[in-house]
PDB file of C-alpha atoms in Angstrom:
ATOM      1  CA  MET A   1     109.190 121.371  98.798  1.00 48.00           C
ATOM      2  CA  THR A   2     108.134 118.359  96.697  1.00 60.00           C
ATOM      3  CA  PHE A   3     105.045 117.900  98.874  1.00 63.00           C
ATOM      4  CA  LEU A   4     104.066 121.567  98.349  1.00 71.00           C
ATOM      5  CA  LYS A   5     104.533 121.159  94.593  1.00 71.00           C
ATOM      6  CA  PHE A   6     102.202 118.145  94.743  1.00 73.00           C
ATOM      7  CA  PHE A   7      99.485 120.338  96.283  1.00 73.00           C
ATOM      8  CA  ARG A   8      99.961 123.025  93.629  1.00 79.00           C
ATOM      9  CA  LEU A   9      99.457 120.451  90.864  1.00 80.00           C
ATOM     10  CA  ILE A  10      96.103 119.220  92.202  1.00 82.00           C
ATOM     11  CA  HIS A  11      92.943 120.091  90.282  1.00 81.00           C
ATOM     12  CA  ILE A  12      89.383 119.090  91.139  1.00 82.00           C
ATOM     13  CA  HIS A  13      87.349 117.467  88.383  1.00 78.00           C
ATOM     14  CA  PRO A  14      83.803 118.892  87.947  1.00 79.00           C
ATOM     15  CA  ILE A  15      82.264 115.477  88.674  1.00 75.00           C
ATOM     16  CA  LEU A  16      83.947 115.526  92.106  1.00 79.00           C
ATOM     17  CA  ILE A  17      82.427 118.935  92.862  1.00 82.00           C
ATOM     18  CA  ILE A  18      78.992 117.437  92.135  1.00 80.00           C
ATOM     19  CA  PHE A  19      79.695 114.579  94.573  1.00 78.00           C
ATOM     20  CA  ILE A  20      80.840 117.051  97.250  1.00 81.00           C
ATOM     21  CA  VAL A  21      77.610 119.059  96.899  1.00 83.00           C
ATOM     22  CA  VAL A  22      75.488 115.881  97.013  1.00 79.00           C
ATOM     23  CA  SER A  23      77.388 114.619 100.093  1.00 79.00           C
ATOM     24  CA  LEU A  24      76.740 117.894 101.929  1.00 81.00           C
ATOM     25  CA  MET A  25      73.036 117.683 101.069  1.00 82.00           C
ATOM     26  CA  THR A  26      72.703 114.025 102.086  1.00 78.00           C
ATOM     27  CA  GLY A  27      74.925 114.086 105.194  1.00 77.00           C
ATOM     28  CA  THR A  28      77.549 111.731 103.768  1.00 78.00           C
ATOM     29  CA  PHE A  29      80.470 114.174 103.691  1.00 83.00           C
ATOM     30  CA  VAL A  30      82.467 112.145 106.266  1.00 86.00           C
ATOM     31  CA  GLN A  31      82.403 109.099 103.990  1.00 85.00           C
ATOM     32  CA  LEU A  32      83.394 111.273 101.010  1.00 84.00           C
ATOM     33  CA  PHE A  33      86.229 112.811 103.038  1.00 88.00           C
ATOM     34  CA  ILE A  34      87.554 109.313 103.846  1.00 89.00           C
ATOM     35  CA  MET A  35      87.416 108.376 100.161  1.00 88.00           C
ATOM     36  CA  LEU A  36      89.207 111.572  99.088  1.00 88.00           C
ATOM     37  CA  THR A  37      91.929 111.017 101.696  1.00 90.00           C
ATOM     38  CA  ILE A  38      92.564 107.525 100.319  1.00 92.00           C
ATOM     39  CA  VAL A  39      92.562 108.848  96.729  1.00 90.00           C
ATOM     40  CA  PHE A  40      94.961 111.617  97.790  1.00 88.00           C
ATOM     41  CA  VAL A  41      97.455 109.083  99.210  1.00 92.00           C
ATOM     42  CA  HIS A  42      97.007 106.886  96.115  1.00 93.00           C
ATOM     43  CA  GLU A  43      97.905 109.779  93.792  1.00 90.00           C
ATOM     44  CA  LEU A  44     100.773 110.790  96.064  1.00 89.00           C
ATOM     45  CA  GLY A  45     102.260 107.351  95.354  1.00 92.00           C
ATOM     46  CA  HIS A  46     102.092 107.961  91.599  1.00 92.00           C
ATOM     47  CA  TYR A  47     103.587 111.425  92.031  1.00 90.00           C
ATOM     48  CA  ALA A  48     106.476 110.223  94.226  1.00 90.00           C
ATOM     49  CA  ALA A  49     107.453 107.513  91.714  1.00 92.00           C
ATOM     50  CA  ALA A  50     107.166 109.899  88.751  1.00 89.00           C
ATOM     51  CA  SER A  51     109.250 112.523  90.567  1.00 88.00           C
ATOM     52  CA  HIS A  52     111.899 109.899  91.282  1.00 89.00           C
ATOM     53  CA  TYR A  53     112.274 109.358  87.532  1.00 88.00           C
ATOM     54  CA  LYS A  54     112.170 113.153  86.938  1.00 87.00           C
ATOM     55  CA  TRP A  55     108.998 113.096  84.853  1.00 87.00           C
ATOM     56  CA  ARG A  56     107.476 116.404  83.764  1.00 85.00           C
ATOM     57  CA  ILE A  57     104.131 116.513  85.591  1.00 85.00           C
ATOM     58  CA  TYR A  58     101.571 119.133  84.570  1.00 84.00           C
ATOM     59  CA  SER A  59      98.630 118.406  86.846  1.00 84.00           C
ATOM     60  CA  ILE A  60      96.879 115.822  89.002  1.00 85.00           C
ATOM     61  CA  VAL A  61      93.122 115.771  88.466  1.00 84.00           C
ATOM     62  CA  LEU A  62      91.154 114.256  91.344  1.00 82.00           C
ATOM     63  CA  TRP A  63      87.758 112.616  91.106  1.00 76.00           C
ATOM     64  CA  VAL A  64      85.868 110.351  93.490  1.00 67.00           C
ATOM     65  CA  PHE A  65      87.504 106.932  93.084  1.00 69.00           C
ATOM     66  CA  GLY A  66      90.833 108.010  91.674  1.00 74.00           C
ATOM     67  CA  GLY A  67      92.714 110.627  89.734  1.00 78.00           C
ATOM     68  CA  VAL A  68      94.692 111.238  86.573  1.00 80.00           C
ATOM     69  CA  MET A  69      98.286 112.458  86.632  1.00 83.00           C
ATOM     70  CA  LYS A  70      98.858 114.386  83.417  1.00 81.00           C
ATOM     71  CA  THR A  71     102.428 114.140  82.210  1.00 81.00           C
ATOM     72  CA  ASP A  72     104.320 114.599  78.968  1.00 71.00           C
ATOM     73  CA  GLU A  73     106.403 111.469  79.547  1.00 62.00           C
ATOM     74  CA  SER A  74     103.890 108.743  78.756  1.00 56.00           C
ATOM     75  CA  SER A  75     105.000 106.466  75.889  1.00 66.00           C
ATOM     76  CA  ASN A  76     108.468 108.056  75.828  1.00 70.00           C
ATOM     77  CA  ARG A  77     110.005 106.401  78.862  1.00 79.00           C
ATOM     78  CA  LYS A  78     110.968 102.808  79.411  1.00 84.00           C
ATOM     79  CA  ILE A  79     107.971 100.558  79.981  1.00 88.00           C
ATOM     80  CA  LYS A  80     109.574  99.525  83.280  1.00 89.00           C
ATOM     81  CA  GLU A  81     109.293 103.147  84.489  1.00 90.00           C
ATOM     82  CA  ASP A  82     105.659 103.387  83.367  1.00 91.00           C
ATOM     83  CA  ILE A  83     104.784 100.193  85.217  1.00 93.00           C
ATOM     84  CA  ILE A  84     106.551 101.286  88.422  1.00 94.00           C
ATOM     85  CA  VAL A  85     104.854 104.707  88.378  1.00 93.00           C
ATOM     86  CA  THR A  86     101.469 103.057  87.773  1.00 93.00           C
ATOM     87  CA  VAL A  87     101.869 100.342  90.417  1.00 95.00           C
ATOM     88  CA  ALA A  88     103.072 102.915  92.991  1.00 95.00           C
ATOM     89  CA  GLY A  89      99.461 104.106  93.378  1.00 93.00           C
ATOM     90  CA  PRO A  90      97.831 100.761  94.276  1.00 94.00           C
ATOM     91  CA  LEU A  91     100.773  99.929  96.576  1.00 95.00           C
ATOM     92  CA  GLN A  92      99.739 102.823  98.815  1.00 95.00           C
ATOM     93  CA  HIS A  93      96.622 100.879  99.772  1.00 96.00           C
ATOM     94  CA  ILE A  94      98.809  98.393 101.654  1.00 95.00           C
ATOM     95  CA  ILE A  95     100.282 101.280 103.663  1.00 95.00           C
ATOM     96  CA  ILE A  96      96.783 102.687 104.230  1.00 95.00           C
ATOM     97  CA  TYR A  97      95.588  99.261 105.412  1.00 95.00           C
ATOM     98  CA  MET A  98      98.438  99.039 107.927  1.00 95.00           C
ATOM     99  CA  LEU A  99      97.712 102.576 109.135  1.00 94.00           C
ATOM    100  CA  ILE A 100      94.015 101.768 109.628  1.00 95.00           C
ATOM    101  CA  ILE A 101      94.974  98.659 111.649  1.00 94.00           C
ATOM    102  CA  CYS A 102      97.234 100.775 113.889  1.00 93.00           C
ATOM    103  CA  LEU A 103      94.507 103.406 114.401  1.00 91.00           C
ATOM    104  CA  ASP A 104      92.064 100.630 115.285  1.00 90.00           C
ATOM    105  CA  ILE A 105      94.439  99.039 117.825  1.00 91.00           C
ATOM    106  CA  LEU A 106      95.123 102.414 119.455  1.00 89.00           C
ATOM    107  CA  ASN A 107      91.385 103.282 119.541  1.00 88.00           C
ATOM    108  CA  ILE A 108      92.104 106.706 118.042  1.00 86.00           C
ATOM    109  CA  LEU A 109      89.069 106.730 115.737  1.00 86.00           C
ATOM    110  CA  PRO A 110      85.477 105.495 116.230  1.00 90.00           C
ATOM    111  CA  PRO A 111      84.711 101.964 114.945  1.00 90.00           C
ATOM    112  CA  SER A 112      82.360 103.402 112.292  1.00 90.00           C
ATOM    113  CA  ILE A 113      85.185 105.478 110.776  1.00 91.00           C
ATOM    114  CA  ILE A 114      87.573 102.491 110.887  1.00 93.00           C
ATOM    115  CA  SER A 115      84.982 100.290 109.180  1.00 93.00           C
ATOM    116  CA  SER A 116      84.330 102.890 106.463  1.00 91.00           C
ATOM    117  CA  ALA A 117      88.072 103.376 105.900  1.00 93.00           C
ATOM    118  CA  HIS A 118      88.580  99.616 105.455  1.00 94.00           C
ATOM    119  CA  TYR A 119      85.656  99.407 103.045  1.00 93.00           C
ATOM    120  CA  PHE A 120      86.649 102.369 100.854  1.00 92.00           C
ATOM    121  CA  ASN A 121      90.304 101.365 100.840  1.00 95.00           C
ATOM    122  CA  ILE A 122      89.400  97.969  99.355  1.00 94.00           C
ATOM    123  CA  ILE A 123      86.807  99.415  96.937  1.00 91.00           C
ATOM    124  CA  ILE A 124      89.152 102.115  95.589  1.00 92.00           C
ATOM    125  CA  PHE A 125      91.990  99.601  95.269  1.00 94.00           C
ATOM    126  CA  LEU A 126      89.849  97.133  93.275  1.00 93.00           C
ATOM    127  CA  PHE A 127      88.189  99.871  91.208  1.00 92.00           C
ATOM    128  CA  ASN A 128      91.547 101.247  90.063  1.00 93.00           C
ATOM    129  CA  LEU A 129      92.637  97.782  88.944  1.00 94.00           C
ATOM    130  CA  LEU A 130      89.718  97.432  86.520  1.00 94.00           C
ATOM    131  CA  PRO A 131      91.019  96.981  82.934  1.00 95.00           C
ATOM    132  CA  ILE A 132      89.603 100.345  81.864  1.00 95.00           C
ATOM    133  CA  TYR A 133      91.777 103.174  80.597  1.00 92.00           C
ATOM    134  CA  PRO A 134      92.884 105.525  82.224  1.00 89.00           C
ATOM    135  CA  LEU A 135      92.553 103.528  85.462  1.00 93.00           C
ATOM    136  CA  ASP A 136      95.723 101.832  86.690  1.00 94.00           C
ATOM    137  CA  GLY A 137      94.490  98.437  85.466  1.00 96.00           C
ATOM    138  CA  GLY A 138      93.857  99.855  81.994  1.00 95.00           C
ATOM    139  CA  LYS A 139      97.276 101.508  81.898  1.00 94.00           C
ATOM    140  CA  LEU A 140      99.023  98.298  82.930  1.00 95.00           C
ATOM    141  CA  MET A 141      97.169  96.437  80.183  1.00 96.00           C
ATOM    142  CA  PHE A 142      98.295  99.059  77.653  1.00 95.00           C
ATOM    143  CA  TYR A 143     101.940  98.910  78.793  1.00 93.00           C
ATOM    144  CA  MET A 144     102.001  95.118  78.648  1.00 93.00           C
ATOM    145  CA  LEU A 145     100.504  95.096  75.165  1.00 95.00           C
ATOM    146  CA  SER A 146     102.807  97.830  73.838  1.00 91.00           C
ATOM    147  CA  ASN A 147     105.796  95.767  74.922  1.00 88.00           C
ATOM    148  CA  TYR A 148     104.845  93.072  72.386  1.00 91.00           C
ATOM    149  CA  ILE A 149     102.760  94.704  69.651  1.00 95.00           C
ATOM    150  CA  PRO A 150     103.027  98.085  67.844  1.00 95.00           C
ATOM    151  CA  PHE A 151     102.143 101.166  69.890  1.00 95.00           C
ATOM    152  CA  ARG A 152      99.239 102.190  67.670  1.00 95.00           C
ATOM    153  CA  LYS A 153      97.623  98.750  67.747  1.00 96.00           C
ATOM    154  CA  ALA A 154      98.105  98.475  71.534  1.00 96.00           C
ATOM    155  CA  HIS A 155      96.497 101.894  72.068  1.00 96.00           C
ATOM    156  CA  HIS A 156      93.529 101.096  69.808  1.00 97.00           C
ATOM    157  CA  PHE A 157      92.927  97.732  71.482  1.00 97.00           C
ATOM    158  CA  THR A 158      93.135  99.254  74.985  1.00 97.00           C
ATOM    159  CA  VAL A 159      90.573 101.971  74.209  1.00 97.00           C
ATOM    160  CA  ILE A 160      88.144  99.599  72.442  1.00 97.00           C
ATOM    161  CA  PHE A 161      88.460  97.019  75.234  1.00 97.00           C
ATOM    162  CA  SER A 162      87.856  99.749  77.845  1.00 97.00           C
ATOM    163  CA  ILE A 163      84.706 100.911  76.050  1.00 97.00           C
ATOM    164  CA  VAL A 164      83.403  97.320  75.872  1.00 97.00           C
ATOM    165  CA  VAL A 165      84.068  96.762  79.601  1.00 96.00           C
ATOM    166  CA  CYS A 166      82.314 100.047  80.477  1.00 96.00           C
ATOM    167  CA  CYS A 167      79.261  99.089  78.410  1.00 95.00           C
ATOM    168  CA  LEU A 168      79.219  95.615  79.990  1.00 95.00           C
ATOM    169  CA  ILE A 169      79.338  97.050  83.525  1.00 93.00           C
ATOM    170  CA  ILE A 170      76.537  99.510  82.717  1.00 92.00           C
ATOM    171  CA  PHE A 171      74.445  96.660  81.303  1.00 92.00           C
ATOM    172  CA  LEU A 172      75.074  94.512  84.393  1.00 91.00           C
ATOM    173  CA  GLN A 173      74.164  97.418  86.671  1.00 87.00           C
ATOM    174  CA  ILE A 174      70.874  97.979  84.900  1.00 87.00           C
ATOM    175  CA  VAL A 175      69.869  94.321  84.473  1.00 88.00           C
ATOM    176  CA  ILE A 176      71.560  92.212  87.186  1.00 85.00           C
ATOM    177  CA  LEU A 177      73.586  94.110  89.785  1.00 78.00           C
ATOM    178  CA  PRO A 178      72.126  96.461  92.399  1.00 80.00           C
ATOM    179  CA  PHE A 179      71.928  99.927  90.814  1.00 74.00           C
ATOM    180  CA  THR A 180      73.889 102.723  92.508  1.00 78.00           C
ATOM    181  CA  LEU A 181      73.906 106.192  90.991  1.00 76.00           C
ATOM    182  CA  SER A 182      77.510 106.963  92.008  1.00 74.00           C
ATOM    183  CA  ALA A 183      78.901 103.806  90.380  1.00 81.00           C
ATOM    184  CA  PHE A 184      76.765 104.402  87.276  1.00 85.00           C
ATOM    185  CA  LEU A 185      78.023 107.981  86.897  1.00 81.00           C
ATOM    186  CA  LEU A 186      81.642 106.906  87.336  1.00 84.00           C
ATOM    187  CA  ILE A 187      81.420 104.239  84.633  1.00 90.00           C
ATOM    188  CA  VAL A 188      79.610 106.653  82.297  1.00 91.00           C
ATOM    189  CA  PHE A 189      82.396 109.167  82.968  1.00 85.00           C
ATOM    190  CA  LEU A 190      85.022 106.544  82.073  1.00 91.00           C
ATOM    191  CA  LEU A 191      83.044 105.631  78.956  1.00 95.00           C
ATOM    192  CA  PHE A 192      83.120 109.243  77.763  1.00 93.00           C
ATOM    193  CA  GLU A 193      86.821 109.526  78.640  1.00 90.00           C
ATOM    194  CA  ASN A 194      87.545 106.557  76.387  1.00 95.00           C
ATOM    195  CA  ARG A 195      85.332 107.947  73.645  1.00 96.00           C
ATOM    196  CA  LYS A 196      87.405 111.146  73.801  1.00 95.00           C
ATOM    197  CA  GLU A 197      90.586 109.051  73.773  1.00 95.00           C
ATOM    198  CA  TRP A 198      89.338 107.270  70.639  1.00 96.00           C
ATOM    199  CA  VAL A 199      88.511 110.554  68.905  1.00 96.00           C
ATOM    200  CA  ASN A 200      92.037 111.791  69.679  1.00 95.00           C
ATOM    201  CA  LYS A 201      93.745 108.490  68.781  1.00 95.00           C
ATOM    202  CA  TYR A 202      95.530 109.933  65.732  1.00 94.00           C
ATOM    203  CA  TYR A 203      96.866 112.858  67.786  1.00 93.00           C
ATOM    204  CA  THR A 204      98.134 110.379  70.424  1.00 92.00           C
ATOM    205  CA  PHE A 205      99.933 108.398  67.719  1.00 94.00           C
ATOM    206  CA  ILE A 206     101.497 111.498  66.110  1.00 93.00           C
ATOM    207  CA  ARG A 207     102.676 112.726  69.523  1.00 90.00           C
ATOM    208  CA  PHE A 208     104.261 109.305  70.126  1.00 91.00           C
ATOM    209  CA  LEU A 209     106.132 109.601  66.813  1.00 92.00           C
ATOM    210  CA  PHE A 210     107.150 113.236  67.246  1.00 89.00           C
ATOM    211  CA  ASN A 211     108.577 112.589  70.696  1.00 86.00           C
ATOM    212  CA  ARG A 212     110.694 109.775  69.239  1.00 86.00           C
ATOM    213  CA  LEU A 213     112.264 112.170  66.758  1.00 82.00           C
ATOM    214  CA  ASN A 214     114.840 113.464  69.249  1.00 73.00           C
ATOM    215  CA  GLN A 215     114.732 110.510  71.621  1.00 72.00           C
ATOM    216  CA  PRO A 216     118.074 108.735  72.199  1.00 63.00           C
ATOM    217  CA  SER A 217     117.889 105.175  70.882  1.00 62.00           C
ATOM    218  CA  ASN A 218     121.349 103.848  71.715  1.00 61.00           C
ATOM    219  CA  ASP A 219     120.087 101.531  74.460  1.00 72.00           C
ATOM    220  CA  MET A 220     117.135 100.215  72.433  1.00 77.00           C
ATOM    221  CA  GLU A 221     117.005  96.912  70.613  1.00 85.00           C
ATOM    222  CA  MET A 222     116.924  97.212  66.814  1.00 86.00           C
ATOM    223  CA  GLU A 223     113.956  95.727  64.961  1.00 88.00           C
ATOM    224  CA  VAL A 224     113.767  95.484  61.170  1.00 89.00           C
ATOM    225  CA  ILE A 225     110.369  96.219  59.607  1.00 91.00           C
ATOM    226  CA  CYS A 226     109.827  94.844  56.109  1.00 90.00           C
ATOM    227  CA  VAL A 227     107.197  96.764  54.141  1.00 90.00           C
ATOM    228  CA  PRO A 228     106.014  96.818  50.495  1.00 90.00           C
ATOM    229  CA  GLU A 229     107.285  99.752  48.432  1.00 87.00           C
ATOM    230  CA  GLN A 230     103.802 101.330  48.156  1.00 90.00           C
ATOM    231  CA  PHE A 231     103.641 101.805  51.947  1.00 91.00           C
ATOM    232  CA  ARG A 232     103.620 105.462  52.970  1.00 92.00           C
ATOM    233  CA  LEU A 233     105.878 106.478  55.863  1.00 92.00           C
ATOM    234  CA  ILE A 234     102.937 106.837  58.237  1.00 93.00           C
ATOM    235  CA  GLU A 235     101.877 103.259  57.450  1.00 94.00           C
ATOM    236  CA  ALA A 236     105.367 102.011  58.255  1.00 93.00           C
ATOM    237  CA  PHE A 237     105.338 104.065  61.470  1.00 94.00           C
ATOM    238  CA  SER A 238     102.173 102.196  62.509  1.00 95.00           C
ATOM    239  CA  LEU A 239     104.404  99.153  63.039  1.00 94.00           C
ATOM    240  CA  PHE A 240     106.701 100.958  65.514  1.00 94.00           C
ATOM    241  CA  LYS A 241     106.955  99.483  69.012  1.00 91.00           C
ATOM    242  CA  ARG A 242     107.909 101.101  72.276  1.00 88.00           C
ATOM    243  CA  ASN A 243     111.402 100.458  73.637  1.00 84.00           C
ATOM    244  CA  LYS A 244     112.575  99.491  70.141  1.00 87.00           C
ATOM    245  CA  THR A 245     114.396 101.388  67.446  1.00 88.00           C
ATOM    246  CA  HIS A 246     113.501 100.478  63.901  1.00 90.00           C
ATOM    247  CA  LYS A 247     114.935 100.047  60.459  1.00 91.00           C
ATOM    248  CA  ILE A 248     112.395 100.221  57.627  1.00 90.00           C
ATOM    249  CA  LYS A 249     113.321  97.819  54.831  1.00 90.00           C
ATOM    250  CA  LEU A 250     111.691  97.125  51.485  1.00 87.00           C
ATOM    251  CA  LYS A 251     110.471  93.573  50.962  1.00 87.00           C
ATOM    252  CA  GLY A 252     112.734  91.728  48.550  1.00 79.00           C
ATOM    253  CA  SER A 253     115.388  94.439  48.689  1.00 81.00           C
ATOM    254  CA  LYS A 254     118.448  95.285  50.748  1.00 83.00           C
ATOM    255  CA  LYS A 255     117.574  98.981  50.787  1.00 84.00           C
ATOM    256  CA  SER A 256     116.538 100.377  54.171  1.00 87.00           C
ATOM    257  CA  ILE A 257     116.094 103.595  56.116  1.00 89.00           C
ATOM    258  CA  ASN A 258     116.596 104.080  59.858  1.00 89.00           C
ATOM    259  CA  GLU A 259     113.925 105.338  62.206  1.00 89.00           C
ATOM    260  CA  ASN A 260     115.395 108.745  63.028  1.00 89.00           C
ATOM    261  CA  TYR A 261     115.913 109.707  59.395  1.00 89.00           C
ATOM    262  CA  SER A 262     112.448 108.497  58.374  1.00 91.00           C
ATOM    263  CA  LEU A 263     110.869 110.574  61.177  1.00 92.00           C
ATOM    264  CA  TYR A 264     112.985 113.553  60.113  1.00 90.00           C
ATOM    265  CA  LEU A 265     111.706 113.229  56.548  1.00 90.00           C
ATOM    266  CA  TYR A 266     108.104 113.046  57.749  1.00 91.00           C
ATOM    267  CA  PHE A 267     108.109 115.880  60.286  1.00 91.00           C
ATOM    268  CA  LYS A 268     110.839 118.204  59.010  1.00 90.00           C
ATOM    269  CA  GLU A 269     110.881 117.597  55.252  1.00 88.00           C
ATOM    270  CA  LYS A 270     107.075 117.128  55.167  1.00 89.00           C
ATOM    271  CA  LYS A 271     107.205 113.882  53.178  1.00 86.00           C
ATOM    272  CA  LEU A 272     103.664 113.150  54.311  1.00 87.00           C
ATOM    273  CA  THR A 273     102.447 111.197  51.277  1.00 88.00           C
ATOM    274  CA  GLU A 274     105.749 109.810  49.997  1.00 86.00           C
ATOM    275  CA  THR A 275     106.008 106.047  49.766  1.00 88.00           C
ATOM    276  CA  VAL A 276     108.896 104.134  51.286  1.00 88.00           C
ATOM    277  CA  GLY A 277     109.788 102.866  47.806  1.00 86.00           C
ATOM    278  CA  SER A 278     110.100 106.353  46.272  1.00 86.00           C
ATOM    279  CA  ILE A 279     112.168 107.632  49.197  1.00 86.00           C
ATOM    280  CA  LEU A 280     114.640 104.756  48.977  1.00 84.00           C
ATOM    281  CA  ARG A 281     114.913 105.054  45.185  1.00 79.00           C
ATOM    282  CA  ASN A 282     115.919 108.726  45.577  1.00 74.00           C
ATOM    283  CA  GLN A 283     118.597 108.000  48.148  1.00 69.00           C
TER     284      GLN A 283
END
């Protein structure tokens, strides 16, 4: 039943359709089929781990060297869960490697297919570990950062760093490295994905805050944030970290407000421009 649900969640990205058409025209469909099979198993690893933690999964979008599992749980679960779900994809490449070795020993597939499978398994594994969001490497970088610095700052740094890495790879492809159209298109695609992520950065931050509004915080460590009285609530929220619950405190004062109540004031009472100082004075 879970396996059938996995199939129903799969969507094909337009860029993958272009690659399928090109592969049919150039006689490279077998190689593309091998790549897609490896990507399929990779995404199945993510899906299995996410299902284990009962994440709400909306879709799994496949493209040539990977996929994106769209879920409503990102940034609201424990970082440990995020890391396990992310690492579950690359771990499948070890299983794929062992399977290829077995098929080679048993002489079930031609040597050319075995060779291609080995090559694409390594390439897809390394590609997904690049520190570019939303690849697995980029996600792991984001999770590690958000464990130590505020969510908003970690997200901004991850997107900017991803854009810089994409531009660097494109430059190297044009000037130094052998140019391949497929690799160029993939990096350009990732560049535009990160541009879109940057454009929507405020929405990502607001969603992070809104989801915390009704999130249980009993098992989270408390962190006190000291802010000047002219700070608006949204500016104080910019200092919020994942896996922490917060108490907003005025500098030089004992007055404070807890995270849940401050979020309630912002989202429910619409205290969008109120300063922390004015809110605490009216308490």
